[in-house]
Amino acid sequence: MKDMTASLMHAPLFRADDPQTTNRWRTADDRVMGGESVARMDWQPPGTEQGVCLRGDVSLANRGGFIQIKWPVTAGDLVNIDGYTGLYIHAMGNGEAYNLHLRTRWLWLPWQSYRQTFHAELQPRYHYFPFDAFEPYKTATPFAPRQLKTIAVVAIGRAFTADVCVREMGFYSRLGDTTD
């Protein structure tokens, strides 16, 4: 796989080694709707490759099937969003497939989002998610980056044990691009 990090500019929102960015993460799971999945958020010490980790068991019992860690986006995070191509995360995990879910201020129902899937490999790596590749889920509203409200790493849709860790997350742009 080609190392794309050399031709990209990163604007981190979260870095595991930056105490000013670590306290915004929150967990959620399907117990809010009667499910039996259990989410746990663990912090790994600075200097490790892991960072903030989503761990737990996804259960399909009682029509459930998700756990997540989510990051609330502030107006300050979006100041220069028009200059970015998409989102990136530096993550590792247990080799399972996970989703990155975005919600905007224009989505009212809790199941609506814009989604992309990634595999959290055993070794940490960067994952890039262009804004224009996010798939709308149960909404006809086009994705508008300027309206971004939350970013979530989600284990969803099948029974399994989740273990995914995010070391860094933010926006990226391609060097030399001025039209994104």
PDB file of N, CA and C in Angstrom, residues 11-85:
ATOM      1  N   ALA A  11      -4.792  18.093   9.835  1.00  0.00           N
ATOM      2  CA  ALA A  11      -5.207  19.089  10.825  1.00  0.00           C
ATOM      3  C   ALA A  11      -5.908  18.326  11.943  1.00  0.00           C
ATOM      4  N   PRO A  12      -5.160  17.896  12.952  1.00  0.00           N
ATOM      5  CA  PRO A  12      -5.741  17.046  13.988  1.00  0.00           C
ATOM      6  C   PRO A  12      -6.822  17.758  14.807  1.00  0.00           C
ATOM      7  N   LEU A  13      -7.890  17.015  15.084  1.00  0.00           N
ATOM      8  CA  LEU A  13      -8.897  17.427  16.055  1.00  0.00           C
ATOM      9  C   LEU A  13      -8.580  16.776  17.396  1.00  0.00           C
ATOM     10  N   PHE A  14      -8.151  15.529  17.332  1.00  0.00           N
ATOM     11  CA  PHE A  14      -7.835  14.737  18.515  1.00  0.00           C
ATOM     12  C   PHE A  14      -6.473  14.096  18.339  1.00  0.00           C
ATOM     13  N   ARG A  15      -5.655  14.198  19.377  1.00  0.00           N
ATOM     14  CA  ARG A  15      -4.394  13.461  19.467  1.00  0.00           C
ATOM     15  C   ARG A  15      -4.308  12.887  20.864  1.00  0.00           C
ATOM     16  N   ALA A  16      -4.021  11.615  20.967  1.00  0.00           N
ATOM     17  CA  ALA A  16      -3.994  10.939  22.263  1.00  0.00           C
ATOM     18  C   ALA A  16      -2.965  11.545  23.210  1.00  0.00           C
ATOM     19  N   ASP A  17      -1.939  12.187  22.674  1.00  0.00           N
ATOM     20  CA  ASP A  17      -0.911  12.779  23.538  1.00  0.00           C
ATOM     21  C   ASP A  17      -1.177  14.246  23.856  1.00  0.00           C
ATOM     22  N   ASP A  18      -2.358  14.757  23.489  1.00  0.00           N
ATOM     23  CA  ASP A  18      -2.713  16.147  23.757  1.00  0.00           C
ATOM     24  C   ASP A  18      -3.861  16.187  24.766  1.00  0.00           C
ATOM     25  N   PRO A  19      -3.580  16.498  26.033  1.00  0.00           N
ATOM     26  CA  PRO A  19      -4.618  16.452  27.060  1.00  0.00           C
ATOM     27  C   PRO A  19      -5.790  17.395  26.786  1.00  0.00           C
ATOM     28  N   GLN A  20      -5.580  18.430  25.990  1.00  0.00           N
ATOM     29  CA  GLN A  20      -6.674  19.363  25.694  1.00  0.00           C
ATOM     30  C   GLN A  20      -7.705  18.769  24.736  1.00  0.00           C
ATOM     31  N   THR A  21      -7.370  17.663  24.068  1.00  0.00           N
ATOM     32  CA  THR A  21      -8.313  17.083  23.109  1.00  0.00           C
ATOM     33  C   THR A  21      -8.879  15.746  23.553  1.00  0.00           C
ATOM     34  N   THR A  22      -8.453  15.233  24.683  1.00  0.00           N
ATOM     35  CA  THR A  22      -8.838  13.871  25.049  1.00  0.00           C
ATOM     36  C   THR A  22     -10.172  13.756  25.782  1.00  0.00           C
ATOM     37  N   ASN A  23     -10.681  14.833  26.345  1.00  0.00           N
ATOM     38  CA  ASN A  23     -11.852  14.710  27.203  1.00  0.00           C
ATOM     39  C   ASN A  23     -13.196  14.858  26.492  1.00  0.00           C
ATOM     40  N   ARG A  24     -13.222  14.937  25.196  1.00  0.00           N
ATOM     41  CA  ARG A  24     -14.488  15.126  24.485  1.00  0.00           C
ATOM     42  C   ARG A  24     -15.153  13.827  24.041  1.00  0.00           C
ATOM     43  N   TRP A  25     -14.435  12.722  24.061  1.00  0.00           N
ATOM     44  CA  TRP A  25     -15.004  11.445  23.622  1.00  0.00           C
ATOM     45  C   TRP A  25     -16.101  10.983  24.582  1.00  0.00           C
ATOM     46  N   ARG A  26     -17.155  10.366  24.016  1.00  0.00           N
ATOM     47  CA  ARG A  26     -18.256   9.790  24.790  1.00  0.00           C
ATOM     48  C   ARG A  26     -18.594   8.420  24.215  1.00  0.00           C
ATOM     49  N   THR A  27     -19.166   7.551  25.048  1.00  0.00           N
ATOM     50  CA  THR A  27     -19.614   6.241  24.567  1.00  0.00           C
ATOM     51  C   THR A  27     -21.129   6.240  24.427  1.00  0.00           C
ATOM     52  N   ALA A  28     -21.603   5.333  23.601  1.00  0.00           N
ATOM     53  CA  ALA A  28     -23.043   5.069  23.478  1.00  0.00           C
ATOM     54  C   ALA A  28     -23.193   3.626  23.018  1.00  0.00           C
ATOM     55  N   ASP A  29     -24.303   3.019  23.399  1.00  0.00           N
ATOM     56  CA  ASP A  29     -24.584   1.669  22.920  1.00  0.00           C
ATOM     57  C   ASP A  29     -26.090   1.472  22.813  1.00  0.00           C
ATOM     58  N   ASP A  30     -26.472   0.313  22.325  1.00  0.00           N
ATOM     59  CA  ASP A  30     -27.886   0.069  22.031  1.00  0.00           C
ATOM     60  C   ASP A  30     -28.751  -0.150  23.268  1.00  0.00           C
ATOM     61  N   ARG A  31     -28.171  -0.099  24.450  1.00  0.00           N
ATOM     62  CA  ARG A  31     -28.989  -0.230  25.663  1.00  0.00           C
ATOM     63  C   ARG A  31     -29.971   0.935  25.787  1.00  0.00           C
ATOM     64  N   VAL A  32     -29.678   2.071  25.136  1.00  0.00           N
ATOM     65  CA  VAL A  32     -30.609   3.206  25.171  1.00  0.00           C
ATOM     66  C   VAL A  32     -31.937   2.857  24.492  1.00  0.00           C
ATOM     67  N   MET A  33     -31.948   1.797  23.677  1.00  0.00           N
ATOM     68  CA  MET A  33     -33.173   1.382  22.987  1.00  0.00           C
ATOM     69  C   MET A  33     -33.570  -0.057  23.341  1.00  0.00           C
ATOM     70  N   GLY A  34     -33.038  -0.566  24.443  1.00  0.00           N
ATOM     71  CA  GLY A  34     -33.420  -1.892  24.897  1.00  0.00           C
ATOM     72  C   GLY A  34     -32.494  -3.013  24.489  1.00  0.00           C
ATOM     73  N   GLY A  35     -31.421  -2.706  23.767  1.00  0.00           N
ATOM     74  CA  GLY A  35     -30.471  -3.732  23.358  1.00  0.00           C
ATOM     75  C   GLY A  35     -29.599  -4.197  24.513  1.00  0.00           C
ATOM     76  N   GLU A  36     -28.706  -5.125  24.212  1.00  0.00           N
ATOM     77  CA  GLU A  36     -27.840  -5.698  25.246  1.00  0.00           C
ATOM     78  C   GLU A  36     -26.352  -5.519  24.976  1.00  0.00           C
ATOM     79  N   SER A  37     -25.995  -4.727  23.976  1.00  0.00           N
ATOM     80  CA  SER A  37     -24.579  -4.467  23.695  1.00  0.00           C
ATOM     81  C   SER A  37     -24.009  -3.570  24.790  1.00  0.00           C
ATOM     82  N   VAL A  38     -22.725  -3.762  25.069  1.00  0.00           N
ATOM     83  CA  VAL A  38     -22.084  -2.993  26.133  1.00  0.00           C
ATOM     84  C   VAL A  38     -20.804  -2.362  25.591  1.00  0.00           C
ATOM     85  N   ALA A  39     -20.762  -1.023  25.621  1.00  0.00           N
ATOM     86  CA  ALA A  39     -19.586  -0.273  25.167  1.00  0.00           C
ATOM     87  C   ALA A  39     -18.741   0.134  26.360  1.00  0.00           C
ATOM     88  N   ARG A  40     -17.430   0.110  26.161  1.00  0.00           N
ATOM     89  CA  ARG A  40     -16.485   0.574  27.163  1.00  0.00           C
ATOM     90  C   ARG A  40     -15.439   1.418  26.453  1.00  0.00           C
ATOM     91  N   MET A  41     -15.108   2.545  27.025  1.00  0.00           N
ATOM     92  CA  MET A  41     -14.046   3.387  26.485  1.00  0.00           C
ATOM     93  C   MET A  41     -12.850   3.289  27.422  1.00  0.00           C
ATOM     94  N   ASP A  42     -11.719   2.887  26.861  1.00  0.00           N
ATOM     95  CA  ASP A  42     -10.484   2.765  27.641  1.00  0.00           C
ATOM     96  C   ASP A  42      -9.458   3.739  27.090  1.00  0.00           C
ATOM     97  N   TRP A  43      -8.642   4.271  27.983  1.00  0.00           N
ATOM     98  CA  TRP A  43      -7.540   5.147  27.595  1.00  0.00           C
ATOM     99  C   TRP A  43      -6.234   4.412  27.788  1.00  0.00           C
ATOM    100  N   GLN A  44      -5.409   4.437  26.778  1.00  0.00           N
ATOM    101  CA  GLN A  44      -4.073   3.861  26.885  1.00  0.00           C
ATOM    102  C   GLN A  44      -3.104   4.996  27.185  1.00  0.00           C
ATOM    103  N   PRO A  45      -2.039   4.711  27.908  1.00  0.00           N
ATOM    104  CA  PRO A  45      -1.125   5.776  28.324  1.00  0.00           C
ATOM    105  C   PRO A  45      -0.478   6.477  27.130  1.00  0.00           C
ATOM    106  N   PRO A  46      -0.174   7.789  27.292  1.00  0.00           N
ATOM    107  CA  PRO A  46       0.573   8.491  26.242  1.00  0.00           C
ATOM    108  C   PRO A  46       1.856   7.741  25.928  1.00  0.00           C
ATOM    109  N   GLY A  47       2.239   7.779  24.674  1.00  0.00           N
ATOM    110  CA  GLY A  47       3.438   7.073  24.244  1.00  0.00           C
ATOM    111  C   GLY A  47       3.153   5.698  23.682  1.00  0.00           C
ATOM    112  N   THR A  48       1.933   5.187  23.871  1.00  0.00           N
ATOM    113  CA  THR A  48       1.571   3.913  23.262  1.00  0.00           C
ATOM    114  C   THR A  48       0.980   4.206  21.886  1.00  0.00           C
ATOM    115  N   GLU A  49       0.789   3.193  21.115  1.00  0.00           N
ATOM    116  CA  GLU A  49       0.206   3.364  19.781  1.00  0.00           C
ATOM    117  C   GLU A  49      -1.312   3.417  19.809  1.00  0.00           C
ATOM    118  N   GLN A  50      -1.931   3.200  20.967  1.00  0.00           N
ATOM    119  CA  GLN A  50      -3.371   2.992  20.993  1.00  0.00           C
ATOM    120  C   GLN A  50      -4.199   4.258  21.158  1.00  0.00           C
ATOM    121  N   GLY A  51      -4.116   4.972  22.248  1.00  0.00           N
ATOM    122  CA  GLY A  51      -4.943   6.156  22.452  1.00  0.00           C
ATOM    123  C   GLY A  51      -6.257   5.828  23.120  1.00  0.00           C
ATOM    124  N   VAL A  52      -7.378   6.319  22.551  1.00  0.00           N
ATOM    125  CA  VAL A  52      -8.704   6.038  23.096  1.00  0.00           C
ATOM    126  C   VAL A  52      -9.250   4.794  22.396  1.00  0.00           C
ATOM    127  N   CYS A  53      -9.782   3.868  23.184  1.00  0.00           N
ATOM    128  CA  CYS A  53     -10.216   2.583  22.625  1.00  0.00           C
ATOM    129  C   CYS A  53     -11.692   2.330  22.881  1.00  0.00           C
ATOM    130  N   LEU A  54     -12.366   1.843  21.854  1.00  0.00           N
ATOM    131  CA  LEU A  54     -13.728   1.336  21.973  1.00  0.00           C
ATOM    132  C   LEU A  54     -13.609  -0.169  22.134  1.00  0.00           C
ATOM    133  N   ARG A  55     -14.117  -0.642  23.265  1.00  0.00           N
ATOM    134  CA  ARG A  55     -14.076  -2.079  23.531  1.00  0.00           C
ATOM    135  C   ARG A  55     -15.439  -2.511  24.032  1.00  0.00           C
ATOM    136  N   GLY A  56     -15.797  -3.740  23.751  1.00  0.00           N
ATOM    137  CA  GLY A  56     -17.060  -4.260  24.248  1.00  0.00           C
ATOM    138  C   GLY A  56     -17.623  -5.319  23.338  1.00  0.00           C
ATOM    139  N   ASP A  57     -18.824  -5.743  23.672  1.00  0.00           N
ATOM    140  CA  ASP A  57     -19.492  -6.799  22.920  1.00  0.00           C
ATOM    141  C   ASP A  57     -20.738  -6.256  22.245  1.00  0.00           C
ATOM    142  N   VAL A  58     -20.820  -6.492  20.946  1.00  0.00           N
ATOM    143  CA  VAL A  58     -22.004  -6.125  20.176  1.00  0.00           C
ATOM    144  C   VAL A  58     -22.933  -7.330  20.167  1.00  0.00           C
ATOM    145  N   SER A  59     -24.165  -7.102  20.582  1.00  0.00           N
ATOM    146  CA  SER A  59     -25.173  -8.154  20.636  1.00  0.00           C
ATOM    147  C   SER A  59     -26.356  -7.761  19.758  1.00  0.00           C
ATOM    148  N   LEU A  60     -26.936  -8.739  19.089  1.00  0.00           N
ATOM    149  CA  LEU A  60     -28.130  -8.483  18.279  1.00  0.00           C
ATOM    150  C   LEU A  60     -29.421  -8.738  19.064  1.00  0.00           C
ATOM    151  N   ALA A  61     -29.301  -9.098  20.335  1.00  0.00           N
ATOM    152  CA  ALA A  61     -30.470  -9.376  21.168  1.00  0.00           C
ATOM    153  C   ALA A  61     -31.333  -8.122  21.320  1.00  0.00           C
ATOM    154  N   ASN A  62     -32.623  -8.330  21.378  1.00  0.00           N
ATOM    155  CA  ASN A  62     -33.600  -7.240  21.568  1.00  0.00           C
ATOM    156  C   ASN A  62     -33.495  -6.156  20.501  1.00  0.00           C
ATOM    157  N   ARG A  63     -33.185  -6.572  19.285  1.00  0.00           N
ATOM    158  CA  ARG A  63     -33.090  -5.651  18.134  1.00  0.00           C
ATOM    159  C   ARG A  63     -31.979  -4.616  18.288  1.00  0.00           C
ATOM    160  N   GLY A  64     -30.936  -5.023  19.001  1.00  0.00           N
ATOM    161  CA  GLY A  64     -29.793  -4.135  19.192  1.00  0.00           C
ATOM    162  C   GLY A  64     -28.749  -4.370  18.107  1.00  0.00           C
ATOM    163  N   GLY A  65     -27.536  -3.957  18.396  1.00  0.00           N
ATOM    164  CA  GLY A  65     -26.458  -4.238  17.467  1.00  0.00           C
ATOM    165  C   GLY A  65     -25.458  -3.129  17.242  1.00  0.00           C
ATOM    166  N   PHE A  66     -25.173  -2.261  18.267  1.00  0.00           N
ATOM    167  CA  PHE A  66     -24.108  -1.279  18.058  1.00  0.00           C
ATOM    168  C   PHE A  66     -23.517  -0.818  19.381  1.00  0.00           C
ATOM    169  N   ILE A  67     -22.243  -0.441  19.309  1.00  0.00           N
ATOM    170  CA  ILE A  67     -21.553   0.315  20.351  1.00  0.00           C
ATOM    171  C   ILE A  67     -20.697   1.353  19.632  1.00  0.00           C
ATOM    172  N   GLN A  68     -20.420   2.461  20.309  1.00  0.00           N
ATOM    173  CA  GLN A  68     -19.643   3.511  19.646  1.00  0.00           C
ATOM    174  C   GLN A  68     -18.936   4.416  20.641  1.00  0.00           C
ATOM    175  N   ILE A  69     -17.898   5.074  20.141  1.00  0.00           N
ATOM    176  CA  ILE A  69     -17.326   6.241  20.797  1.00  0.00           C
ATOM    177  C   ILE A  69     -17.555   7.390  19.831  1.00  0.00           C
ATOM    178  N   LYS A  70     -17.983   8.533  20.377  1.00  0.00           N
ATOM    179  CA  LYS A  70     -18.259   9.655  19.486  1.00  0.00           C
ATOM    180  C   LYS A  70     -17.629  10.933  20.005  1.00  0.00           C
ATOM    181  N   TRP A  71     -17.332  11.783  19.057  1.00  0.00           N
ATOM    182  CA  TRP A  71     -16.642  13.044  19.285  1.00  0.00           C
ATOM    183  C   TRP A  71     -17.579  14.171  18.878  1.00  0.00           C
ATOM    184  N   PRO A  72     -17.969  15.047  19.798  1.00  0.00           N
ATOM    185  CA  PRO A  72     -18.797  16.184  19.416  1.00  0.00           C
ATOM    186  C   PRO A  72     -17.949  17.252  18.726  1.00  0.00           C
ATOM    187  N   VAL A  73     -18.400  17.709  17.590  1.00  0.00           N
ATOM    188  CA  VAL A  73     -17.686  18.717  16.809  1.00  0.00           C
ATOM    189  C   VAL A  73     -18.165  20.101  17.249  1.00  0.00           C
ATOM    190  N   THR A  74     -17.232  21.009  17.487  1.00  0.00           N
ATOM    191  CA  THR A  74     -17.584  22.374  17.879  1.00  0.00           C
ATOM    192  C   THR A  74     -17.459  23.311  16.680  1.00  0.00           C
ATOM    193  N   ALA A  75     -18.030  24.490  16.805  1.00  0.00           N
ATOM    194  CA  ALA A  75     -17.926  25.493  15.735  1.00  0.00           C
ATOM    195  C   ALA A  75     -16.462  25.820  15.452  1.00  0.00           C
ATOM    196  N   GLY A  76     -15.627  25.846  16.490  1.00  0.00           N
ATOM    197  CA  GLY A  76     -14.206  26.121  16.298  1.00  0.00           C
ATOM    198  C   GLY A  76     -13.497  25.065  15.464  1.00  0.00           C
ATOM    199  N   ASP A  77     -13.960  23.816  15.545  1.00  0.00           N
ATOM    200  CA  ASP A  77     -13.374  22.735  14.741  1.00  0.00           C
ATOM    201  C   ASP A  77     -13.619  22.942  13.253  1.00  0.00           C
ATOM    202  N   LEU A  78     -14.697  23.665  12.921  1.00  0.00           N
ATOM    203  CA  LEU A  78     -15.133  23.786  11.526  1.00  0.00           C
ATOM    204  C   LEU A  78     -14.678  25.067  10.843  1.00  0.00           C
ATOM    205  N   VAL A  79     -13.874  25.884  11.507  1.00  0.00           N
ATOM    206  CA  VAL A  79     -13.500  27.192  10.977  1.00  0.00           C
ATOM    207  C   VAL A  79     -12.974  27.120   9.551  1.00  0.00           C
ATOM    208  N   ASN A  80     -12.066  26.204   9.265  1.00  0.00           N
ATOM    209  CA  ASN A  80     -11.452  26.110   7.936  1.00  0.00           C
ATOM    210  C   ASN A  80     -11.874  24.862   7.179  1.00  0.00           C
ATOM    211  N   ILE A  81     -13.025  24.316   7.474  1.00  0.00           N
ATOM    212  CA  ILE A  81     -13.420  23.026   6.902  1.00  0.00           C
ATOM    213  C   ILE A  81     -13.504  23.037   5.385  1.00  0.00           C
ATOM    214  N   ASP A  82     -13.816  24.164   4.782  1.00  0.00           N
ATOM    215  CA  ASP A  82     -13.953  24.214   3.324  1.00  0.00           C
ATOM    216  C   ASP A  82     -12.645  23.888   2.607  1.00  0.00           C
ATOM    217  N   GLY A  83     -11.535  23.992   3.285  1.00  0.00           N
ATOM    218  CA  GLY A  83     -10.250  23.694   2.670  1.00  0.00           C
ATOM    219  C   GLY A  83      -9.814  22.243   2.784  1.00  0.00           C
ATOM    220  N   TYR A  84     -10.655  21.399   3.384  1.00  0.00           N
ATOM    221  CA  TYR A  84     -10.265  20.003   3.601  1.00  0.00           C
ATOM    222  C   TYR A  84     -11.002  19.049   2.673  1.00  0.00           C
ATOM    223  N   THR A  85     -10.342  17.925   2.388  1.00  0.00           N
ATOM    224  CA  THR A  85     -10.854  16.882   1.506  1.00  0.00           C
ATOM    225  C   THR A  85     -11.723  15.884   2.257  1.00  0.00           C
TER     226      THR A  85
END
